[in-house]
Coordinates of N, CA and C in Angstrom, one line a residue:
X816 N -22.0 32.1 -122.5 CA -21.5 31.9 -121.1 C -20.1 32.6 -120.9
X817 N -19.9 33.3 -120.0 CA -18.9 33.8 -119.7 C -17.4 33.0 -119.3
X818 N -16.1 33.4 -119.8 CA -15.0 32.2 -120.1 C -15.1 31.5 -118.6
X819 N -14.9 32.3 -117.5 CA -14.8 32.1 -116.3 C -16.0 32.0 -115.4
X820 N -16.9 31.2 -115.9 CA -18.3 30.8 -114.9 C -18.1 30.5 -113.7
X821 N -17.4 29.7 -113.2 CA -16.8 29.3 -112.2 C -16.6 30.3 -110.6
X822 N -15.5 31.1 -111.7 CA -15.3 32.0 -110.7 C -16.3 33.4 -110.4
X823 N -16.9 33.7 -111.5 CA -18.1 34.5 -111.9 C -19.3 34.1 -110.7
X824 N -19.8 32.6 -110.9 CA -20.8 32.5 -109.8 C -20.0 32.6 -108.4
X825 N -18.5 32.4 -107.7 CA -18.4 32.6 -106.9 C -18.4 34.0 -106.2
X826 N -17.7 34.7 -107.6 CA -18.4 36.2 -107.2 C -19.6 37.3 -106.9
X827 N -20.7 36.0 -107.0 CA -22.0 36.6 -107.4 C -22.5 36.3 -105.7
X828 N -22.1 34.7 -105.1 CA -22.9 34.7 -104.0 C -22.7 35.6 -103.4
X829 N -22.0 36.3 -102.7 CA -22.2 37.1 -101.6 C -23.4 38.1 -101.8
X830 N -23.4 38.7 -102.7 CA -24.4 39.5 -103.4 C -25.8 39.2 -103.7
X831 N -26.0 38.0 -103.7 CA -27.4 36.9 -103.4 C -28.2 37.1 -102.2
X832 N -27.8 37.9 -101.4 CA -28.6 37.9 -99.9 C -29.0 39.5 -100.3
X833 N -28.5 40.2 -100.9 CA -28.9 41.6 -101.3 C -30.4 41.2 -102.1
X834 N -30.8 40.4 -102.8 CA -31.9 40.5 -103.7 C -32.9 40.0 -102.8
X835 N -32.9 39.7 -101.8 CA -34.4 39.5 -100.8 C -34.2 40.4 -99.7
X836 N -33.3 41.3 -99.4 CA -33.2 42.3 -98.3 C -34.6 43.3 -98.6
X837 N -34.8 43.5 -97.1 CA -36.0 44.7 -97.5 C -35.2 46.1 -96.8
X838 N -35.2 46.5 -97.9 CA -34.2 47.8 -98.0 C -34.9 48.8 -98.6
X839 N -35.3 49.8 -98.1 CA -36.1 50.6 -98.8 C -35.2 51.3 -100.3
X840 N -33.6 51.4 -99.7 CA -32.7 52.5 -100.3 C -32.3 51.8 -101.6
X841 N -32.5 50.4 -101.9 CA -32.4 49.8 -103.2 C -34.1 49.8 -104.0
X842 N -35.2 49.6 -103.0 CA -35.8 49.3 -104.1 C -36.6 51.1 -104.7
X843 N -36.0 52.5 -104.0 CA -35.8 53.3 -104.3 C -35.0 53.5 -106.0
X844 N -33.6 53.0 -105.6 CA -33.2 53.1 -106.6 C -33.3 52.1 -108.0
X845 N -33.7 51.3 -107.8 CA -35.1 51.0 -109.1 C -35.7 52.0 -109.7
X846 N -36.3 52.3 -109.1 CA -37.4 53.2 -109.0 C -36.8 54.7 -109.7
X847 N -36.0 55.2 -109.1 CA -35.0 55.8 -109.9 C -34.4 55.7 -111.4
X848 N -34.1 54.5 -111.8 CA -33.5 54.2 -112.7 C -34.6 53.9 -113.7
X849 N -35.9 53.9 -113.3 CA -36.7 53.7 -114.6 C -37.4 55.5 -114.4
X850 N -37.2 56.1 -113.5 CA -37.8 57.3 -113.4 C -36.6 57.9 -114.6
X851 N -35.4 57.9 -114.8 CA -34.2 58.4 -115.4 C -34.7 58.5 -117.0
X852 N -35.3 57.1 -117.3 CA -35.3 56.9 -118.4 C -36.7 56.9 -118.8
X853 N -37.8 57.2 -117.9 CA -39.1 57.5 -118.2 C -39.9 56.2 -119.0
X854 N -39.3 54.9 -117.9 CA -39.8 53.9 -118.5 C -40.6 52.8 -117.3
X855 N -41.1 51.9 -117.9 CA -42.1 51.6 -116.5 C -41.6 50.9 -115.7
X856 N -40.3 50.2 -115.8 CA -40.0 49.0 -115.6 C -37.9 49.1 -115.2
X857 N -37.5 49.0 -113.6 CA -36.4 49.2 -113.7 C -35.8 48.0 -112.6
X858 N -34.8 47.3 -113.1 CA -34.2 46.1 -112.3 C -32.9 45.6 -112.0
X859 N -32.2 45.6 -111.1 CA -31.0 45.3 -110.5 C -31.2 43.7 -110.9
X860 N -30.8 42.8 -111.5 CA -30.6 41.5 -112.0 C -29.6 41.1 -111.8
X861 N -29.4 39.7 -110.4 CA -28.2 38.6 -110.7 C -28.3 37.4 -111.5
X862 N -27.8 37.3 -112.4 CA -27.7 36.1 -113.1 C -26.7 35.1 -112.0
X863 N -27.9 33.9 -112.1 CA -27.0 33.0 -111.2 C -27.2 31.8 -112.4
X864 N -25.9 30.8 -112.2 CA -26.0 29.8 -113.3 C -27.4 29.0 -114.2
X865 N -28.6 28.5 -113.5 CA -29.6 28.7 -114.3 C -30.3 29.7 -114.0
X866 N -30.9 30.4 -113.3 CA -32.1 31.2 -112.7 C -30.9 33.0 -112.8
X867 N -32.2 33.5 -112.9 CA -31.7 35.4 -112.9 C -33.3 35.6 -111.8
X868 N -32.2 36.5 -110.8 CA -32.7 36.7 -109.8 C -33.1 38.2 -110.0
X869 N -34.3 38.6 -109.8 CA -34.9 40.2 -110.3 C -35.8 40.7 -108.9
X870 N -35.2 40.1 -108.0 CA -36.4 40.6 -106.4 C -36.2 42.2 -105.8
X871 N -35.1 42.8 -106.8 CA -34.8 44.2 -106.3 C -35.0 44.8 -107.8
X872 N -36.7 44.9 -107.9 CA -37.3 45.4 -109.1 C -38.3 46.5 -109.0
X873 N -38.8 47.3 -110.2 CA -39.6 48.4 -110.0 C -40.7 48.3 -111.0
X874 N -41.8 47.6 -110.9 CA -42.7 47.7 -111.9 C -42.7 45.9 -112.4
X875 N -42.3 45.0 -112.1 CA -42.1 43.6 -112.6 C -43.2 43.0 -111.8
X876 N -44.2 42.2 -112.4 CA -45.5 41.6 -111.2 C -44.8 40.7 -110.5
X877 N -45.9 40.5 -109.1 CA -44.8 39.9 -108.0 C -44.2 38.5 -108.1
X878 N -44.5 37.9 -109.0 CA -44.1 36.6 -109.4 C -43.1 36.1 -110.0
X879 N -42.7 37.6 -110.6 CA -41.6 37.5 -111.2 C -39.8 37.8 -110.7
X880 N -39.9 37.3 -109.1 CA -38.6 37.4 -108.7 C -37.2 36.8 -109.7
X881 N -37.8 35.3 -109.8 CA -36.8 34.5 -110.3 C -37.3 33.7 -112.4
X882 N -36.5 34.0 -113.2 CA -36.9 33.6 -114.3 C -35.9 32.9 -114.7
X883 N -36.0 31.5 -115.8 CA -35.0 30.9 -116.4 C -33.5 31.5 -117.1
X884 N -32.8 31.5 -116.9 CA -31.6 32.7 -117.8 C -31.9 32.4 -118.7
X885 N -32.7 31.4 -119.8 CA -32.7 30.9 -120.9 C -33.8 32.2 -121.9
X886 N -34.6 32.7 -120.5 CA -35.4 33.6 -121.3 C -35.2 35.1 -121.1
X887 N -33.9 35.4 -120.3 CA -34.2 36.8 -120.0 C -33.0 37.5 -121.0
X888 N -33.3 39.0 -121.7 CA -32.2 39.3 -122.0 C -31.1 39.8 -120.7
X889 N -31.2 40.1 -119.6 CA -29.9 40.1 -118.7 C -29.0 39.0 -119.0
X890 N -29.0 37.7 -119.5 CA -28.3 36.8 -119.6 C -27.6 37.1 -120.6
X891 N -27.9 37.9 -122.0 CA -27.5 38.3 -122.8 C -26.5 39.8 -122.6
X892 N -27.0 40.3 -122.4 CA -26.4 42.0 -121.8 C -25.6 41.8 -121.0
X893 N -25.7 40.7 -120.0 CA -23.9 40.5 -119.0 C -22.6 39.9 -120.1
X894 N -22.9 39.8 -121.1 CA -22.0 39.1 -121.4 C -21.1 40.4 -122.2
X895 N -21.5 41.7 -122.6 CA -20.9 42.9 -123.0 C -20.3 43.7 -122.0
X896 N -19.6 44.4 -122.3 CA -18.6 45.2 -122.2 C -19.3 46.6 -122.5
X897 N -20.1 46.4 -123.0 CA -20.9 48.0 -123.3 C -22.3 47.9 -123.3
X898 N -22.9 49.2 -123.2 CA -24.4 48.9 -123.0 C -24.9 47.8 -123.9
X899 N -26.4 46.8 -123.6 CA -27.2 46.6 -124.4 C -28.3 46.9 -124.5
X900 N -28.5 47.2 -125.9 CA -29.7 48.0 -126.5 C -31.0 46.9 -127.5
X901 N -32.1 47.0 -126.9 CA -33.0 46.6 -128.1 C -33.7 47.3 -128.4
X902 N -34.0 48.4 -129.2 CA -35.0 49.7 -129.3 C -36.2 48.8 -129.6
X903 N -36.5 47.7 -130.4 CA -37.7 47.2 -130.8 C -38.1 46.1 -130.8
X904 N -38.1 45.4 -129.8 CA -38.6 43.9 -129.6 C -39.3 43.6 -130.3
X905 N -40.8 44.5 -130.7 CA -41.7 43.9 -131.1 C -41.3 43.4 -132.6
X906 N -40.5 43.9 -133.2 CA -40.1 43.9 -135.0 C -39.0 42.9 -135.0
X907 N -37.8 43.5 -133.6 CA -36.7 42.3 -134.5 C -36.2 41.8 -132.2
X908 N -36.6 40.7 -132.5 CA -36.3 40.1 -131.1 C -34.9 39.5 -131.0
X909 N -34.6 39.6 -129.8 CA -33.4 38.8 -130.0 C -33.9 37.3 -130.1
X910 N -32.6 36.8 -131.0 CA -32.5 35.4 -130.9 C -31.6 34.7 -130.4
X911 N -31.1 35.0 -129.2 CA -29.9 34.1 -128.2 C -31.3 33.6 -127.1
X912 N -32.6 34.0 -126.8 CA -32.9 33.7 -126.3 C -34.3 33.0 -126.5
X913 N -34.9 32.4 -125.5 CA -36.3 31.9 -125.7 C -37.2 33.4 -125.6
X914 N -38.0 33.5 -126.6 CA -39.6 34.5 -126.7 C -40.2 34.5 -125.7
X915 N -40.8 33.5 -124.8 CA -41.7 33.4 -124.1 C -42.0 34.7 -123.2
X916 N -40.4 34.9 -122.6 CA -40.7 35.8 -121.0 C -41.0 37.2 -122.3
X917 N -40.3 37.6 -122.8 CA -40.5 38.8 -123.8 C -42.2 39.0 -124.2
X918 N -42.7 37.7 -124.6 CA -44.3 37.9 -125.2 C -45.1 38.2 -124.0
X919 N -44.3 37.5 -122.7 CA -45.2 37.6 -122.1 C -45.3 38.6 -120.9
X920 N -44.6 39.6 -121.2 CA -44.5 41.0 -120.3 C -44.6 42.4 -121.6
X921 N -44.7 41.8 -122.4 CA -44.9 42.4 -124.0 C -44.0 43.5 -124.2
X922 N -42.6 43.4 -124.1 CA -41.6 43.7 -124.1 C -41.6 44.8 -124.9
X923 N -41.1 45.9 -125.5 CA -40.8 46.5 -126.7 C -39.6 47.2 -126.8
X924 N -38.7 47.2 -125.5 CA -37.5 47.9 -125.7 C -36.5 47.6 -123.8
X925 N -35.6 47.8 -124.3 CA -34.9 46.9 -123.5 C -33.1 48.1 -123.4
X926 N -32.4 47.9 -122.2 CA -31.2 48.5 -122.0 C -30.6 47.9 -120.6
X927 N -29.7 47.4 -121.2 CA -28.8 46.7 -119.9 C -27.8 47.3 -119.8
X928 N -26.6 47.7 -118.9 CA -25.3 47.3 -118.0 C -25.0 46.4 -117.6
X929 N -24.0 46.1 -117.7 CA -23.1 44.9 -116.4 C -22.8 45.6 -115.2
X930 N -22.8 44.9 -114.4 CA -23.0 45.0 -112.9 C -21.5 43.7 -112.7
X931 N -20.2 44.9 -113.1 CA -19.6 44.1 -112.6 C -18.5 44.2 -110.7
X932 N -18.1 43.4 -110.7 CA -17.4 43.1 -109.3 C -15.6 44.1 -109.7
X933 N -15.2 44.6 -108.4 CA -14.0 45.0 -108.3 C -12.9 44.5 -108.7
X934 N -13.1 43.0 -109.1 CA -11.8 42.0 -109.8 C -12.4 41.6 -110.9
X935 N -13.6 42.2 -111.4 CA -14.2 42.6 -113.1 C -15.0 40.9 -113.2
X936 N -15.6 40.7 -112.4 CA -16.6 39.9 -112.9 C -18.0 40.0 -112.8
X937 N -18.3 39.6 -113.7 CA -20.3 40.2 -114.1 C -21.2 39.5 -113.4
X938 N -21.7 40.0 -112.9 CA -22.8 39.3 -112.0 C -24.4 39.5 -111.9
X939 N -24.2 40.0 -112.7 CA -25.7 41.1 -113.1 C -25.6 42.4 -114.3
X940 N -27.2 42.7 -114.5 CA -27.4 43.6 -114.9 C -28.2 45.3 -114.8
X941 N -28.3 45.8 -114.3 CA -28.9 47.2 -114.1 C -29.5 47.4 -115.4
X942 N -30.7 47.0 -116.0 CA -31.6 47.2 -116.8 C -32.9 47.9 -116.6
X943 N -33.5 48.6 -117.8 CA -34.2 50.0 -117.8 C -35.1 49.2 -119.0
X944 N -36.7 49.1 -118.7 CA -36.8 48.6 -119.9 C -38.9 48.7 -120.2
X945 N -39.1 49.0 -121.2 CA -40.8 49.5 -121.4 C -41.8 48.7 -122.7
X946 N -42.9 48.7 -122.6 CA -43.4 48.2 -123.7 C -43.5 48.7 -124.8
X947 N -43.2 49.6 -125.0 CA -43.4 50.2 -126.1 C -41.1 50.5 -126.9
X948 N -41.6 50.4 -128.3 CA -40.0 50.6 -128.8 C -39.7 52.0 -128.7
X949 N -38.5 52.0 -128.5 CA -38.0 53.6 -128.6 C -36.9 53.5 -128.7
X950 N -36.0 54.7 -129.2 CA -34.5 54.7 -129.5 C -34.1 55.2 -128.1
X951 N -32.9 54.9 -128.4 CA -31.9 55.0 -126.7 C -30.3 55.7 -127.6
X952 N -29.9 56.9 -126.8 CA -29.5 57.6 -127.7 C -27.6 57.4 -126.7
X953 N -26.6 57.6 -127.8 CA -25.4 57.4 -127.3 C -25.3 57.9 -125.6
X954 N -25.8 59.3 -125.9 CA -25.3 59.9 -124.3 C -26.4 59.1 -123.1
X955 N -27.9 58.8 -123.6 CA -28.5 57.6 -122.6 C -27.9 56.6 -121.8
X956 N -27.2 55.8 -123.3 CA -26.1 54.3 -122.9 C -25.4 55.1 -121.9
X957 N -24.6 55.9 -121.7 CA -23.8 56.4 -121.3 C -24.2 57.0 -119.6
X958 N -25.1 57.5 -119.7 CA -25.7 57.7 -118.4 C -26.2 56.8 -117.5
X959 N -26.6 55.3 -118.4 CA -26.8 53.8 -117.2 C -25.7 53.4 -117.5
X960 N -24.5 53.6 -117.9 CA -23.5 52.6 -117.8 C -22.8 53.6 -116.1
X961 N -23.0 54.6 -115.9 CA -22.8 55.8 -114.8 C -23.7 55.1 -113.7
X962 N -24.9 55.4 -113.9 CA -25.4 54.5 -112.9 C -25.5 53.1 -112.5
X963 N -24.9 52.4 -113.1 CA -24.9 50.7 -112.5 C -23.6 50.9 -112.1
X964 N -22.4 51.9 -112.6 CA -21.2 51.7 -111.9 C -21.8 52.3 -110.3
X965 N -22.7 53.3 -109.8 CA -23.5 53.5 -108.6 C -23.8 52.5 -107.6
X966 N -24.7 51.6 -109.0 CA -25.3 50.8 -108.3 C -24.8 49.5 -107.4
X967 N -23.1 49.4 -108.4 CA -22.4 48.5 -108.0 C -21.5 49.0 -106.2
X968 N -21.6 50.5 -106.9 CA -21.0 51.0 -105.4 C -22.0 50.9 -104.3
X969 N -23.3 51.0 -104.3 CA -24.5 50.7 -103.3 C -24.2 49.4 -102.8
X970 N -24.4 48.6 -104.2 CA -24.4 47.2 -103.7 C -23.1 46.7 -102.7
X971 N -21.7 46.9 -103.2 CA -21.0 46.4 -102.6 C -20.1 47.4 -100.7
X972 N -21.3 48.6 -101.1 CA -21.2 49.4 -99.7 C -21.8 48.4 -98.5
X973 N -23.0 48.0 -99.4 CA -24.1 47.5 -98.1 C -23.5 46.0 -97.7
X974 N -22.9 45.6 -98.6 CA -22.2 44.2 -98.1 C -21.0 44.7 -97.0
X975 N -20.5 45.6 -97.2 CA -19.6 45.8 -96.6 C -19.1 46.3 -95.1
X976 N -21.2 47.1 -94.8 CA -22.1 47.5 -93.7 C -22.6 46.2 -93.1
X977 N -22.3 45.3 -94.0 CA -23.2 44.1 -93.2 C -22.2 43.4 -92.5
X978 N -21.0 43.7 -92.5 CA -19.7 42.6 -92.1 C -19.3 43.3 -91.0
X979 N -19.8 44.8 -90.6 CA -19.3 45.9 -89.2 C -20.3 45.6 -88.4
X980 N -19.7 45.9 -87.2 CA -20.2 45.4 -85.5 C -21.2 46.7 -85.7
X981 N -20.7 47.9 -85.6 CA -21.7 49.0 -86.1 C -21.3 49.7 -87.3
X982 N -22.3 50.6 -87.4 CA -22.5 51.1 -88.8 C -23.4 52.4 -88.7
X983 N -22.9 53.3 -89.8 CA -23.7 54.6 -89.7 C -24.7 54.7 -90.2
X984 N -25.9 54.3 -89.4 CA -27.3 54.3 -90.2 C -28.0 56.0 -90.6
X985 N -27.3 56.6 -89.8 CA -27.7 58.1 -90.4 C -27.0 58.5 -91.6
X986 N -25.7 57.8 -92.1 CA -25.4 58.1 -93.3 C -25.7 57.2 -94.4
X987 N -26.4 56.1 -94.2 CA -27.3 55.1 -95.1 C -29.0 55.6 -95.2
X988 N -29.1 56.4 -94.6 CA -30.3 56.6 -94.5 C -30.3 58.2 -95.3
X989 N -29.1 59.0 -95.3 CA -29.0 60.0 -96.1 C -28.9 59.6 -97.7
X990 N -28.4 58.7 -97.7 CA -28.3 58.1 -99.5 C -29.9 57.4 -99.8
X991 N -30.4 56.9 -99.1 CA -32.2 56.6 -99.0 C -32.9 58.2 -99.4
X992 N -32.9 59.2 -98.6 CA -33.4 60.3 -98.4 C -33.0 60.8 -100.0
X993 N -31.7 60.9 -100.5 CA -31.1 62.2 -101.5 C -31.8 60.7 -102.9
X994 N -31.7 59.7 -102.8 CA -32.9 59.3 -103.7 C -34.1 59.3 -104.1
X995 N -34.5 59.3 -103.5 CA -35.9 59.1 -102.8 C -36.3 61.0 -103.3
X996 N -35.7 62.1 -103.1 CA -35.6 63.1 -103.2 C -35.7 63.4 -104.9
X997 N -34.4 62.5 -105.5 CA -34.3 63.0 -106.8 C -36.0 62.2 -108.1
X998 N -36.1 60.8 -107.2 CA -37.7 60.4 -107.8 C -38.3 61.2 -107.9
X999 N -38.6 61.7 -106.9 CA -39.6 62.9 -106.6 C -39.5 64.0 -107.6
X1000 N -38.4 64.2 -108.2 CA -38.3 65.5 -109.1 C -38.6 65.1 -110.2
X1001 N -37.8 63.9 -110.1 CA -37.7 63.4 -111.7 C -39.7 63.1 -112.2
X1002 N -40.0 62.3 -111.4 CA -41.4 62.5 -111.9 C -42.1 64.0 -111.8
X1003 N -42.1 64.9 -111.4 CA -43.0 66.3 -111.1 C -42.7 66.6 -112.5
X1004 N -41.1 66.7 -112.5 CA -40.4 67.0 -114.3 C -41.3 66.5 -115.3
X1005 N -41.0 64.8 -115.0 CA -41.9 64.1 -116.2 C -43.5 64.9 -116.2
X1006 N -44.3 64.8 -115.3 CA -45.2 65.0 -115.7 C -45.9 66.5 -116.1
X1007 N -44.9 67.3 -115.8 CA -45.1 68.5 -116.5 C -44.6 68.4 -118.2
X1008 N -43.2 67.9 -118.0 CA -43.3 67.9 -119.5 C -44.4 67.3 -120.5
X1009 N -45.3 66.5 -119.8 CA -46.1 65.4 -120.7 C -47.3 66.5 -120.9
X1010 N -47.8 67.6 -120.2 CA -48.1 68.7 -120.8 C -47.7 69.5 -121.9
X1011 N -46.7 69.4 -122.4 CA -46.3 70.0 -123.4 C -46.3 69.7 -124.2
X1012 N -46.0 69.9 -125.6 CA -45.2 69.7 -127.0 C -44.3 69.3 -126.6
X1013 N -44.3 67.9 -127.1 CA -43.1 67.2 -127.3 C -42.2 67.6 -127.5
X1014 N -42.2 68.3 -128.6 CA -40.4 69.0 -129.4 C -40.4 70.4 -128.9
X1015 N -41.3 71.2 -128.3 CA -41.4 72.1 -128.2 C -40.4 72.3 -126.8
X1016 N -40.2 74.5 -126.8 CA -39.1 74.5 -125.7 C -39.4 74.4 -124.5
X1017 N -40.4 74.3 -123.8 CA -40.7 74.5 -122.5 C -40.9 72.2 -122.0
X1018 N -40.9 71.6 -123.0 CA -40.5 70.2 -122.9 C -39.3 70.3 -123.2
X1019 N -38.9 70.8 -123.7 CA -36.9 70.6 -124.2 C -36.3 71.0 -122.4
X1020 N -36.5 71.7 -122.2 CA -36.3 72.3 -120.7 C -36.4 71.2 -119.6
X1021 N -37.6 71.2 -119.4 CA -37.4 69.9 -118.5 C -36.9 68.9 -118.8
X1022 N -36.7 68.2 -119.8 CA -36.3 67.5 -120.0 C -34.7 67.8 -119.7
X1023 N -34.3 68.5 -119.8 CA -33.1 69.0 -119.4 C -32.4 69.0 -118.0
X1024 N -33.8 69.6 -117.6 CA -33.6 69.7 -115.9 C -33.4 68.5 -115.7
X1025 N -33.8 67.4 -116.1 CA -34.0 65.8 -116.1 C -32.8 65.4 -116.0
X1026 N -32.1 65.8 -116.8 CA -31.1 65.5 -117.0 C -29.9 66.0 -116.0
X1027 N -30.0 67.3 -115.7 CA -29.3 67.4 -114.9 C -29.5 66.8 -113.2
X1028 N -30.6 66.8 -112.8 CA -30.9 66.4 -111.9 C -30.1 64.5 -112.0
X1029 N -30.1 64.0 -113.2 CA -29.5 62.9 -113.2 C -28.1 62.7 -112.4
X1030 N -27.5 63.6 -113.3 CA -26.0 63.5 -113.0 C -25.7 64.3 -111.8
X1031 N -26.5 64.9 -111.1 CA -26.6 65.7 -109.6 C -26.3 64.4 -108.6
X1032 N -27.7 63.8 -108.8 CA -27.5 62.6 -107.9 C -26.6 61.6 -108.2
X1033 N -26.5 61.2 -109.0 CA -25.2 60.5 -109.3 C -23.8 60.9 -108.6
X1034 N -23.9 62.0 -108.7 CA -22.4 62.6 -108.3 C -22.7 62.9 -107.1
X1035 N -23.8 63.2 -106.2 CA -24.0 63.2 -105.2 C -23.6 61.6 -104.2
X1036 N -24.6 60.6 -104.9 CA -24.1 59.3 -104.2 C -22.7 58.8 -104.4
X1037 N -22.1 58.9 -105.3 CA -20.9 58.6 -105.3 C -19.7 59.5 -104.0
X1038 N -20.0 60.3 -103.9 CA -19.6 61.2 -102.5 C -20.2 60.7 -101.5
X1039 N -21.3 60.6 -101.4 CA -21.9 59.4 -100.4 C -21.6 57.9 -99.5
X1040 N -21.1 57.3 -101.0 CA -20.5 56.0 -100.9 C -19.1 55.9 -100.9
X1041 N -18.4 56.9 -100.8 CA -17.2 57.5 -100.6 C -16.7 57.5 -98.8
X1042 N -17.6 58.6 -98.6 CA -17.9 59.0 -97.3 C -17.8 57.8 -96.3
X1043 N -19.2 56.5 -96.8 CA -19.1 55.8 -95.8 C -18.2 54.5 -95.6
X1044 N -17.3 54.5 -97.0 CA -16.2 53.4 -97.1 C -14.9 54.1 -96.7
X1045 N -15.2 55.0 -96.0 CA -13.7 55.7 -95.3 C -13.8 55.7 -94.1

């Protein structure tokens, strides 16, 4: 549990009305964020004192809005300061938490961020995560700890759209659009590379392109979320 719970869950309500909004431009970027990492499964997570709220998800069955914090690793991963990684659930699981929700989405690999607040408190997690194990490589951590600092700037834009008499919907709708844009590549990429030789150069390439197209958008929305907090 984090030293300061107290103040942690006070900083988490306002942000509680974001996980049932129907917003096309968040559950885009989901969508996004497991497109990044070429995994099936991607989630904006508020941990609230018992329950982790997961309703701005990509690939989670629909029942799975709200789970016990007792079973999810987000409850684990907010409490770092740096990415968390589990390349292989199926061999070595964590044990901070209960098995159950893990056996039963057959878990095999896992990567969190903190999702923290402007006065640095954790409220969530931006997690990337598939059934199958795989390694997650230094500059990977590195590229979702980039994008949940995004995500935090989305999140705390649209709170901040919601408190104005009006608001630029043509420039919320352009950060919808330049996402929404980069999915679209990011999968065309993926699925040509899945034609290829894995190690081979014409997959090394895309995969590259992948990558850049990452930090395109990234550096694109952050100019974005710039723009409309000015």
């Amino acid at each position: 549990m984090p030293v300061d719970e107290a103040l942690r869950l006070q900083a988490l309500r306002p942000y509680q009305l974001l996980n049932t909004m129907r917003d096309e431009t968040f559950s885009e970027l989901v969508r996004l964020a497991a497109k990044l990492f070429n995994v099936p499964i991607g989630i904006v997570a508020f941990v609230d004192e018992e329950e982790v709220s997961m309703g701005l998800n990509y690939g989670l069955p629909p029942d799975m809005d709200r789970v016990d914090r007792g079973e999810t690793l987000c409850s684990v991963a907010m409490l770092s300061e740096e990415t968390t990684v589990f390349e292989n659930l199926h061999d070595h699981p964590c044990d901070l938490i209960s098995p159950f929700l893990v056996k039963r989405l057959n878990l095999g690999f896992y990567a969190g961020h903190t999702l923290r607040t402007e006065a640095g408190y954790p409220i969530g997690v931006l997690c990337v995560i598939g059934h199958e194990a795989r390694t997650f490589s230094e500059t990977e951590s590195e590229l979702l700890a980039r994008l949940a600092t995004v995500v935090m700037g989305l999140l705390d834009l649209r709170l901040h759209l919601l408190q104005q008499p009006t608001w630029n919907q043509q420039l919320w709708e352009a950060i919808y659009a330049r996402i929404e844009s980069s999915v679209t590549r990011l999968e065309t990429l993926g699925a040509l590379a899945a034609w290829e030789a894995e190690d081979g150069p014409t997959a090394q390439a895309y995969q590259a392109s992948a990558r850049e197209e990452s930090l395109r958008v990234m550096a694109v929305l952050t100019e974005q979320i710039q723009a409309l907090r000015a």
